[in-house]
């Protein structure tokens, strides 16, 4: 764990693996330093934004070094919110994704709905959550050629992640289904359903 200053009101923690990010994020949610105003996890980092009236970066760094992320319950076992996403598995890349995973299409759907998913971090577009699962079989390469426009609500796979496109945008993930659930809505508080630490279950719809 390498801790770097980020301006005068933040710290950036660099880690070696995504699992270490998940563990540290869970530990900081369970035991935050005084003055923590925001946590922003990414694939290999966690950013801490601090309120300087309550905590200085040196104090937050001491707090970080006292933490024991390994003692915190794994993300799939924590009491974070659960979001259920209904999916029609009609994506144009479903046959290719199943072939790449060495499964039938029905087996892929069964595995995708049986797995427990957790939002590891957000990025790419507002409301786009990178979900990791407790099923190690999900390792799917991106498409060889990206699409110029992916419809909103598309449910997709890439690498170890699953995701839901919150709006129409370019994208190179393997599209396996669609959902009518709005994962991003500015009229909602908070606008994003898929926030870091949130648990997700996909449910098949006819």
CSV table of C-alpha atoms in Angstrom, one decimal:
chain,number,residue,atom,x,y,z
A,1,UNK,CA,0.0,0.0,0.0
A,2,UNK,CA,1.5,3.3,-1.1
A,3,UNK,CA,-0.1,6.5,0.2
A,4,UNK,CA,0.4,9.7,-1.9
A,5,UNK,CA,-0.8,13.2,-1.2
A,6,UNK,CA,-3.5,14.4,-3.6
A,7,UNK,CA,-3.6,18.2,-3.3
A,8,UNK,CA,-4.0,19.6,0.2
A,9,UNK,CA,-7.3,17.9,0.9
A,10,UNK,CA,-6.8,14.3,-0.2
A,11,UNK,CA,-4.8,11.1,-0.2
A,12,UNK,CA,-4.4,8.6,-3.0
A,13,UNK,CA,-3.8,5.0,-1.9
A,14,UNK,CA,-2.2,2.8,-4.6
A,15,UNK,CA,-2.7,-1.0,-4.3
A,16,UNK,CA,-1.6,-4.1,-6.2
A,17,UNK,CA,-4.9,-5.8,-6.9
A,18,UNK,CA,-8.6,-5.1,-7.2
A,19,UNK,CA,-9.3,-7.3,-4.2
A,20,UNK,CA,-7.1,-5.1,-2.1
A,21,UNK,CA,-9.1,-2.1,-3.3
A,22,UNK,CA,-12.4,-3.9,-2.3
A,23,UNK,CA,-11.0,-4.8,1.1
A,24,UNK,CA,-9.7,-1.3,1.8
A,25,UNK,CA,-12.9,0.3,0.6
A,26,UNK,CA,-14.9,-1.9,2.9
A,27,UNK,CA,-12.6,-1.2,5.9
A,28,UNK,CA,-12.8,2.5,5.4
A,29,UNK,CA,-16.6,2.4,5.2
A,30,UNK,CA,-16.6,0.4,8.4
A,31,UNK,CA,-14.0,2.6,10.2
A,32,UNK,CA,-13.6,6.0,8.4
A,33,UNK,CA,-11.0,8.6,9.6
A,34,UNK,CA,-12.4,11.8,11.0
A,35,UNK,CA,-13.2,14.3,8.3
A,36,UNK,CA,-13.5,11.8,5.5
A,37,UNK,CA,-15.9,13.5,3.0
A,38,UNK,CA,-15.7,11.0,0.0
A,39,UNK,CA,-14.3,7.7,-1.0
A,40,UNK,CA,-13.5,7.1,-4.6
A,41,UNK,CA,-12.3,3.5,-5.5
A,42,UNK,CA,-10.9,2.6,-8.8
A,43,UNK,CA,-9.2,-0.5,-10.3
A,44,UNK,CA,-6.0,-0.2,-8.3
A,45,UNK,CA,-6.5,3.0,-6.1
A,46,UNK,CA,-8.7,4.5,-3.5
A,47,UNK,CA,-9.0,8.3,-3.2
A,48,UNK,CA,-9.9,9.8,0.1
A,49,UNK,CA,-11.2,13.4,0.0
A,50,UNK,CA,-10.9,15.1,3.4
A,51,UNK,CA,-12.5,18.0,5.2
A,52,UNK,CA,-9.5,20.0,6.4
A,53,UNK,CA,-11.5,21.5,9.3
A,54,UNK,CA,-11.8,18.0,10.8
A,55,UNK,CA,-8.8,16.0,9.7
A,56,UNK,CA,-5.4,16.7,8.1
A,57,UNK,CA,-3.9,14.3,5.6
A,58,UNK,CA,-1.2,13.2,8.1
A,59,UNK,CA,-3.9,12.1,10.5
A,60,UNK,CA,-5.8,10.3,7.8
A,61,UNK,CA,-2.6,8.5,6.8
A,62,UNK,CA,-1.9,7.4,10.3
A,63,UNK,CA,-5.5,6.1,10.4
A,64,UNK,CA,-5.0,4.2,7.1
A,65,UNK,CA,-1.8,2.5,8.4
A,66,UNK,CA,-3.7,1.3,11.5
A,67,UNK,CA,-6.4,-0.3,9.5
A,68,UNK,CA,-6.5,-4.1,9.0
A,69,UNK,CA,-8.5,-4.6,5.8
A,70,UNK,CA,-8.2,-8.3,6.0
A,71,UNK,CA,-10.3,-8.4,9.1
A,72,UNK,CA,-13.3,-6.8,7.4
A,73,UNK,CA,-16.0,-9.1,6.0
A,74,UNK,CA,-15.5,-9.8,2.3
A,75,UNK,CA,-17.6,-7.5,0.1
A,76,UNK,CA,-20.1,-10.2,-0.8
A,77,UNK,CA,-20.8,-10.8,2.9
A,78,UNK,CA,-21.2,-7.2,4.1
A,79,UNK,CA,-24.6,-5.4,4.7
A,80,UNK,CA,-24.4,-3.1,1.8
A,81,UNK,CA,-27.6,-2.4,-0.2
A,82,UNK,CA,-28.8,-5.0,-2.7
A,83,UNK,CA,-30.0,-4.0,-6.2
A,84,UNK,CA,-31.9,-6.5,-8.2
A,85,UNK,CA,-31.7,-6.0,-12.0
A,86,UNK,CA,-34.3,-7.7,-14.2
A,87,UNK,CA,-32.7,-8.8,-17.5
A,88,UNK,CA,-33.9,-10.1,-20.8
A,89,UNK,CA,-31.0,-12.1,-22.1
A,90,UNK,CA,-31.3,-11.2,-25.8
A,91,UNK,CA,-27.9,-9.5,-26.4
A,92,UNK,CA,-26.3,-9.8,-29.8
A,93,UNK,CA,-23.0,-11.0,-28.2
A,94,UNK,CA,-24.6,-13.7,-26.0
A,95,UNK,CA,-23.6,-16.6,-28.4
A,96,UNK,CA,-20.0,-15.3,-28.6
A,97,UNK,CA,-19.7,-14.7,-24.9
A,98,UNK,CA,-20.9,-18.2,-24.1
A,99,UNK,CA,-18.5,-19.7,-26.6
A,100,UNK,CA,-15.6,-17.7,-25.1
A,101,UNK,CA,-16.5,-19.0,-21.6
A,102,UNK,CA,-16.9,-22.6,-22.8
A,103,UNK,CA,-20.6,-22.6,-21.9
A,104,UNK,CA,-23.9,-22.9,-23.6
A,105,UNK,CA,-26.0,-19.8,-23.7
A,106,UNK,CA,-28.3,-21.2,-21.1
A,107,UNK,CA,-25.4,-22.0,-18.8
A,108,UNK,CA,-24.1,-18.5,-19.2
A,109,UNK,CA,-27.5,-17.0,-18.2
A,110,UNK,CA,-27.7,-19.4,-15.2
A,111,UNK,CA,-24.2,-18.4,-14.1
A,112,UNK,CA,-24.8,-14.7,-14.5
A,113,UNK,CA,-28.0,-14.8,-12.5
A,114,UNK,CA,-26.6,-17.2,-9.8
A,115,UNK,CA,-23.5,-15.1,-9.1
A,116,UNK,CA,-23.3,-12.5,-6.4
A,117,UNK,CA,-22.1,-9.2,-7.9
A,118,UNK,CA,-20.5,-6.2,-6.2
A,119,UNK,CA,-19.9,-2.7,-7.6
A,120,UNK,CA,-16.1,-2.4,-7.3
A,121,UNK,CA,-15.9,1.1,-8.7
A,122,UNK,CA,-17.6,3.5,-11.1
A,123,UNK,CA,-16.3,5.2,-14.3
A,124,UNK,CA,-16.5,5.6,-18.0
A,125,UNK,CA,-19.9,7.3,-17.8
A,126,UNK,CA,-22.1,8.7,-14.9
A,127,UNK,CA,-23.8,5.7,-13.4
A,128,UNK,CA,-21.7,3.0,-15.0
A,129,UNK,CA,-20.6,0.5,-12.3
A,130,UNK,CA,-17.9,-2.1,-12.8
A,131,UNK,CA,-19.3,-5.2,-11.1
A,132,UNK,CA,-17.2,-8.1,-10.0
A,133,UNK,CA,-18.6,-11.5,-9.0
A,134,UNK,CA,-17.9,-14.4,-6.7
A,135,UNK,CA,-17.8,-16.7,-9.8
A,136,UNK,CA,-14.2,-16.9,-11.1
A,137,UNK,CA,-15.3,-18.2,-14.5
A,138,UNK,CA,-16.2,-14.7,-15.7
A,139,UNK,CA,-13.2,-13.7,-17.7
A,140,UNK,CA,-14.4,-12.4,-21.1
A,141,UNK,CA,-12.3,-10.4,-23.6
A,142,UNK,CA,-13.7,-7.2,-25.1
A,143,UNK,CA,-15.0,-7.2,-28.6
A,144,UNK,CA,-12.4,-6.9,-31.3
A,145,UNK,CA,-14.2,-3.8,-32.6
A,146,UNK,CA,-16.1,-1.4,-30.5
A,147,UNK,CA,-19.7,-0.3,-31.4
A,148,UNK,CA,-20.2,3.4,-32.1
A,149,UNK,CA,-23.5,3.3,-30.1
A,150,UNK,CA,-24.6,0.9,-27.4
A,151,UNK,CA,-28.3,1.2,-26.3
A,152,UNK,CA,-29.0,2.3,-22.8
A,153,UNK,CA,-29.9,-0.6,-20.5
A,154,UNK,CA,-27.5,-3.0,-22.2
A,155,UNK,CA,-26.1,-5.6,-19.9
A,156,UNK,CA,-22.6,-6.5,-20.8
A,157,UNK,CA,-19.4,-8.4,-19.9
A,158,UNK,CA,-15.7,-7.5,-20.3
A,159,UNK,CA,-12.7,-9.0,-18.6
A,160,UNK,CA,-13.8,-9.9,-15.0
A,161,UNK,CA,-16.6,-7.3,-15.0
A,162,UNK,CA,-20.2,-7.0,-15.8
A,163,UNK,CA,-22.0,-3.7,-16.3
A,164,UNK,CA,-25.1,-1.9,-17.4
A,165,UNK,CA,-24.9,1.0,-19.9
A,166,UNK,CA,-26.7,3.9,-18.3
A,167,UNK,CA,-27.1,5.8,-21.6
A,168,UNK,CA,-26.3,5.4,-25.3
A,169,UNK,CA,-22.6,5.5,-25.8
A,170,UNK,CA,-19.8,3.9,-27.7
A,171,UNK,CA,-18.6,0.6,-26.2
A,172,UNK,CA,-16.6,-2.6,-26.8
A,173,UNK,CA,-18.1,-4.9,-24.1
A,174,UNK,CA,-19.9,-8.1,-25.0
A,175,UNK,CA,-23.7,-7.4,-24.9
A,176,UNK,CA,-25.6,-10.3,-23.4
A,177,UNK,CA,-28.9,-8.7,-22.4
A,178,UNK,CA,-31.0,-5.7,-21.7
A,179,UNK,CA,-32.8,-4.2,-18.7
A,180,UNK,CA,-35.5,-1.5,-18.4
A,181,UNK,CA,-34.2,-0.5,-14.9
A,182,UNK,CA,-32.8,3.0,-14.9
A,183,UNK,CA,-29.4,2.8,-13.2
A,184,UNK,CA,-28.8,6.6,-13.5
A,185,UNK,CA,-31.5,9.3,-13.0
A,186,UNK,CA,-30.7,12.8,-12.0
A,187,UNK,CA,-34.2,13.2,-10.4
A,188,UNK,CA,-33.3,10.5,-7.9
A,189,UNK,CA,-31.3,10.9,-4.7
A,190,UNK,CA,-28.7,9.5,-5.2
A,191,UNK,CA,-29.0,9.4,-9.0
A,192,UNK,CA,-26.9,6.3,-9.4
A,193,UNK,CA,-28.2,2.9,-8.3
A,194,UNK,CA,-24.8,1.2,-8.9
A,195,UNK,CA,-22.5,2.8,-6.3
A,196,UNK,CA,-19.2,1.3,-5.0
A,197,UNK,CA,-20.0,-1.4,-2.4
A,198,UNK,CA,-23.5,-2.1,-3.6
A,199,UNK,CA,-24.5,-5.7,-4.2
A,200,UNK,CA,-26.3,-6.7,-7.3
A,201,UNK,CA,-28.3,-9.7,-8.4
A,202,UNK,CA,-29.4,-10.2,-12.0
A,203,UNK,CA,-32.8,-11.8,-12.5
A,204,UNK,CA,-33.9,-13.3,-15.8
A,205,UNK,CA,-37.1,-12.0,-17.4
A,206,UNK,CA,-38.9,-13.7,-20.2
